[in-house]
Coordinates of C-alpha atoms in Angstrom, one line a residue:
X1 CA 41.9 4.6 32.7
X2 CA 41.8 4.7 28.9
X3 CA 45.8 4.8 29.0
X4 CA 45.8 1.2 30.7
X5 CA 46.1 2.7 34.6
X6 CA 45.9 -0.1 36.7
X7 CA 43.0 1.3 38.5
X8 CA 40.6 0.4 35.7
X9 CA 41.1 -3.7 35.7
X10 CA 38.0 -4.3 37.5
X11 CA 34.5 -2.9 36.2
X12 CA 32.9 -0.8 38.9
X13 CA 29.0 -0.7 38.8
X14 CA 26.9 1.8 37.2
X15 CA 26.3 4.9 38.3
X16 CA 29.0 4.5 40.9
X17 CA 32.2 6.3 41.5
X18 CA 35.7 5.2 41.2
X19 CA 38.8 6.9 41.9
X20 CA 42.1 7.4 39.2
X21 CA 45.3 5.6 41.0
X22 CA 47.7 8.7 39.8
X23 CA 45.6 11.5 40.4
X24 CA 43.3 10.6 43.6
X25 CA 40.1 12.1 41.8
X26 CA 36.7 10.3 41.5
X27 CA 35.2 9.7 38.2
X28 CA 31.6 8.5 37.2
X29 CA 31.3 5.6 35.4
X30 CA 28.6 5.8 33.0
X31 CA 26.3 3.0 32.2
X32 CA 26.6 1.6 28.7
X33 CA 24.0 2.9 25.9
X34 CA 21.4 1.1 25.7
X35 CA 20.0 -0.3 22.1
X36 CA 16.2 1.0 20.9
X37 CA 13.6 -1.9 21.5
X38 CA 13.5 -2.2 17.5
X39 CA 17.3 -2.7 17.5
X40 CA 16.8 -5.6 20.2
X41 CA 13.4 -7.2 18.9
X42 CA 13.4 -10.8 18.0
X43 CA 13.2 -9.6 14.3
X44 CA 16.3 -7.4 14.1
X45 CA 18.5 -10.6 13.2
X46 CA 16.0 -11.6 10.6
X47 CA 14.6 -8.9 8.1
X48 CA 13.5 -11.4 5.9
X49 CA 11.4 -13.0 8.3
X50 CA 10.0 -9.6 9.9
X51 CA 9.2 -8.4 6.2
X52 CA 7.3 -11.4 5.4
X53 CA 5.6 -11.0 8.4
X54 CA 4.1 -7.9 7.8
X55 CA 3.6 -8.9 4.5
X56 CA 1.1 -11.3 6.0
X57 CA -0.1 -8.8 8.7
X58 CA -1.1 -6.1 5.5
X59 CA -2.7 -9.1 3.6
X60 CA -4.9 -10.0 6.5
X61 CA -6.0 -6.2 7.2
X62 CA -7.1 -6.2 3.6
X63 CA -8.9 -9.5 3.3
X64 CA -10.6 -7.9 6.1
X65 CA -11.7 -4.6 4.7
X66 CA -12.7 -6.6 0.9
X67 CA -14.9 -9.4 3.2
X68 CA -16.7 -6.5 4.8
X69 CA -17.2 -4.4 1.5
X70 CA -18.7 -7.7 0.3
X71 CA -20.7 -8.2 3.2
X72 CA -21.9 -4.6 3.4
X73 CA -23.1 -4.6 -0.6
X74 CA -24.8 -7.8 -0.2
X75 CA -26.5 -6.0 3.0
X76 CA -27.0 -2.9 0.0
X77 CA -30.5 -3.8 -1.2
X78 CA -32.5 -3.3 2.7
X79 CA -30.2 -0.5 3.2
X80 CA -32.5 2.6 4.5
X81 CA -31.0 6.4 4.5
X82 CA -34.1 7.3 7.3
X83 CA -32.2 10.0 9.6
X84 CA -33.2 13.5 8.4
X85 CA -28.8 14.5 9.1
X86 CA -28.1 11.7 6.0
X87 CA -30.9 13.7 3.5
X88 CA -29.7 16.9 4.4
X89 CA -25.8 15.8 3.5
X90 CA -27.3 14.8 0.3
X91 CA -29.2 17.6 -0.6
X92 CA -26.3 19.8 0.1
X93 CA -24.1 17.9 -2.3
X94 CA -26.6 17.6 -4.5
X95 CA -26.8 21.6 -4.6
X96 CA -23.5 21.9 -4.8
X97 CA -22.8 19.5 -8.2
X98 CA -25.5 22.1 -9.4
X99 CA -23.2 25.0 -8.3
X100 CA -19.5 24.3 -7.4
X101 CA -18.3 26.6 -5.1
X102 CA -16.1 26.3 -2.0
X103 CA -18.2 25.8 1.1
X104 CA -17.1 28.2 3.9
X105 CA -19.5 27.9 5.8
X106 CA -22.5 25.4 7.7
X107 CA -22.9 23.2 10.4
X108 CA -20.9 20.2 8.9
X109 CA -17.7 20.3 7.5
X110 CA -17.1 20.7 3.9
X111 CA -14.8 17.3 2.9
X112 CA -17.9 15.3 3.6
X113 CA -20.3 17.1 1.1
X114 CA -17.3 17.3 -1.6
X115 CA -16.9 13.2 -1.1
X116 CA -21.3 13.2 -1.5
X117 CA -21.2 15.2 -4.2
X118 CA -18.4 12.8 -6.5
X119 CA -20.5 9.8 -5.6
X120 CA -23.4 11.3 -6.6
X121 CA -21.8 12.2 -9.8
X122 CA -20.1 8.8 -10.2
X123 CA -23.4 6.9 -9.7
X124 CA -27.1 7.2 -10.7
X125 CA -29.8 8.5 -7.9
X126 CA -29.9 10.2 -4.6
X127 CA -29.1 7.7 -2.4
X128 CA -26.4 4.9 -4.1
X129 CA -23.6 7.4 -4.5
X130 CA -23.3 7.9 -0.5
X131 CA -24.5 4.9 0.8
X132 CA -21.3 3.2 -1.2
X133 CA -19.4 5.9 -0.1
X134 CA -20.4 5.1 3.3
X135 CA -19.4 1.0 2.5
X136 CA -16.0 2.0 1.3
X137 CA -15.1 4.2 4.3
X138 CA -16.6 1.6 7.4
X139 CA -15.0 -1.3 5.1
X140 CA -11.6 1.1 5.2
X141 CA -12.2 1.8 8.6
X142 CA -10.8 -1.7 9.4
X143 CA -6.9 -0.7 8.3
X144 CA -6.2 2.0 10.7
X145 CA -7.5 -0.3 13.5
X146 CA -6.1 -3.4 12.6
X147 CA -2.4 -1.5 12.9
X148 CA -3.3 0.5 15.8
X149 CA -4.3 -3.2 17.5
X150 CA -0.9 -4.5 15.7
X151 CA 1.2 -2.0 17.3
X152 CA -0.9 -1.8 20.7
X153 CA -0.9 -5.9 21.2
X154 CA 2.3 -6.9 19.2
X155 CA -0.6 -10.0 18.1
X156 CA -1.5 -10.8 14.2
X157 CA -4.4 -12.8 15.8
X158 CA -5.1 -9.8 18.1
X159 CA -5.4 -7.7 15.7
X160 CA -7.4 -9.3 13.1
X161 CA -9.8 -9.8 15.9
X162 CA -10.3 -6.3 16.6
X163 CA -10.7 -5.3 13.2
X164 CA -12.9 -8.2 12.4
X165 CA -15.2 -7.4 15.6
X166 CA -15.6 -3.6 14.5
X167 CA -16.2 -4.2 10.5
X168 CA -19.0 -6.9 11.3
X169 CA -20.6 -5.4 14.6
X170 CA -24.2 -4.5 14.0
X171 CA -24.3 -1.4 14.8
X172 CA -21.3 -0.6 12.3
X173 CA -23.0 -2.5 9.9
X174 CA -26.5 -0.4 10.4
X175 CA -25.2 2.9 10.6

């Protein structure tokens, strides 16, 4: 075939079997490769236009975590720390700024008293330092879900609604 035989004029369909004219043996034609969805996507012709759109898709997941970080601090002054886990968490961290020392050992895991303990240092009382650590990471919650919607739906819209219903759900906002 590749040497111009003229057994090969005519395309035979894939996956099916042709015979050579000179040597009376069957061949399999295989099926041409086929391109990655990314190389096939309506963006691949236009980077410009896929960069700027996720350009736009980035500035909407983080409009979306500052709104709720504003929301949630104007929420700060009836904040309440009344489960007895959230005092224990702080008392630990508290103990440890006192006493630095890796912790190897409790029922909770030790990134989440380290993270306590900085806030408490950074600002003044008990309860400020992880209730604005608490802010930052249910505002920043909103990034990982907004691209996980992103990739899921292949929707901007989609995906700012997602985000947008878990960063201002009550019980997000509560806990």
């Amino acid at each position: 075939c590749a040497a111009g035989g003229q057994g090969c004029q005519t395309p035979a369909p894939s996956g099916s079997y042709i015979s050579t004219p000179t040597t009376d043996q069957f061949i399999q034609v295989v099926p041409p490769r086929v391109e990655p969805y990314l190389a096939t996507h309506r963006f691949a012709a236009a980077p410009s236009c896929m960069a700027r759109t996720q350009d736009n898709t980035r500035q909407d997941a983080w409009l979306i975590v500052v709104a709720a970080f504003i929301v949630r601090l104007l929420a700060l002054p009836w904040a309440q720390t009344v489960h007895a886990d959230a005092v224990s968490r702080i008392q630990i961290a508290n103990d440890w700024l006192l006493d630095p020392h890796y912790i190897t050992h409790g029922y909770w895991g030790p990134l989440h008293h380290y993270l306590n303990a900085l806030f408490l240092a950074l600002f003044p009382g008990k309860d400020l330092g992880p209730v604005l650590l608490n802010i930052l990471c249910a505002s920043l919650t909103a990034l990982p879900l907004h691209g996980i919607a992103r990739n899921l739906f292949a929707s901007r819209r989609g995906a700012a609604l997602v985000a947008v219903l878990y960063v201002f759900s009550p019980i997000v906002i509560w806990t």
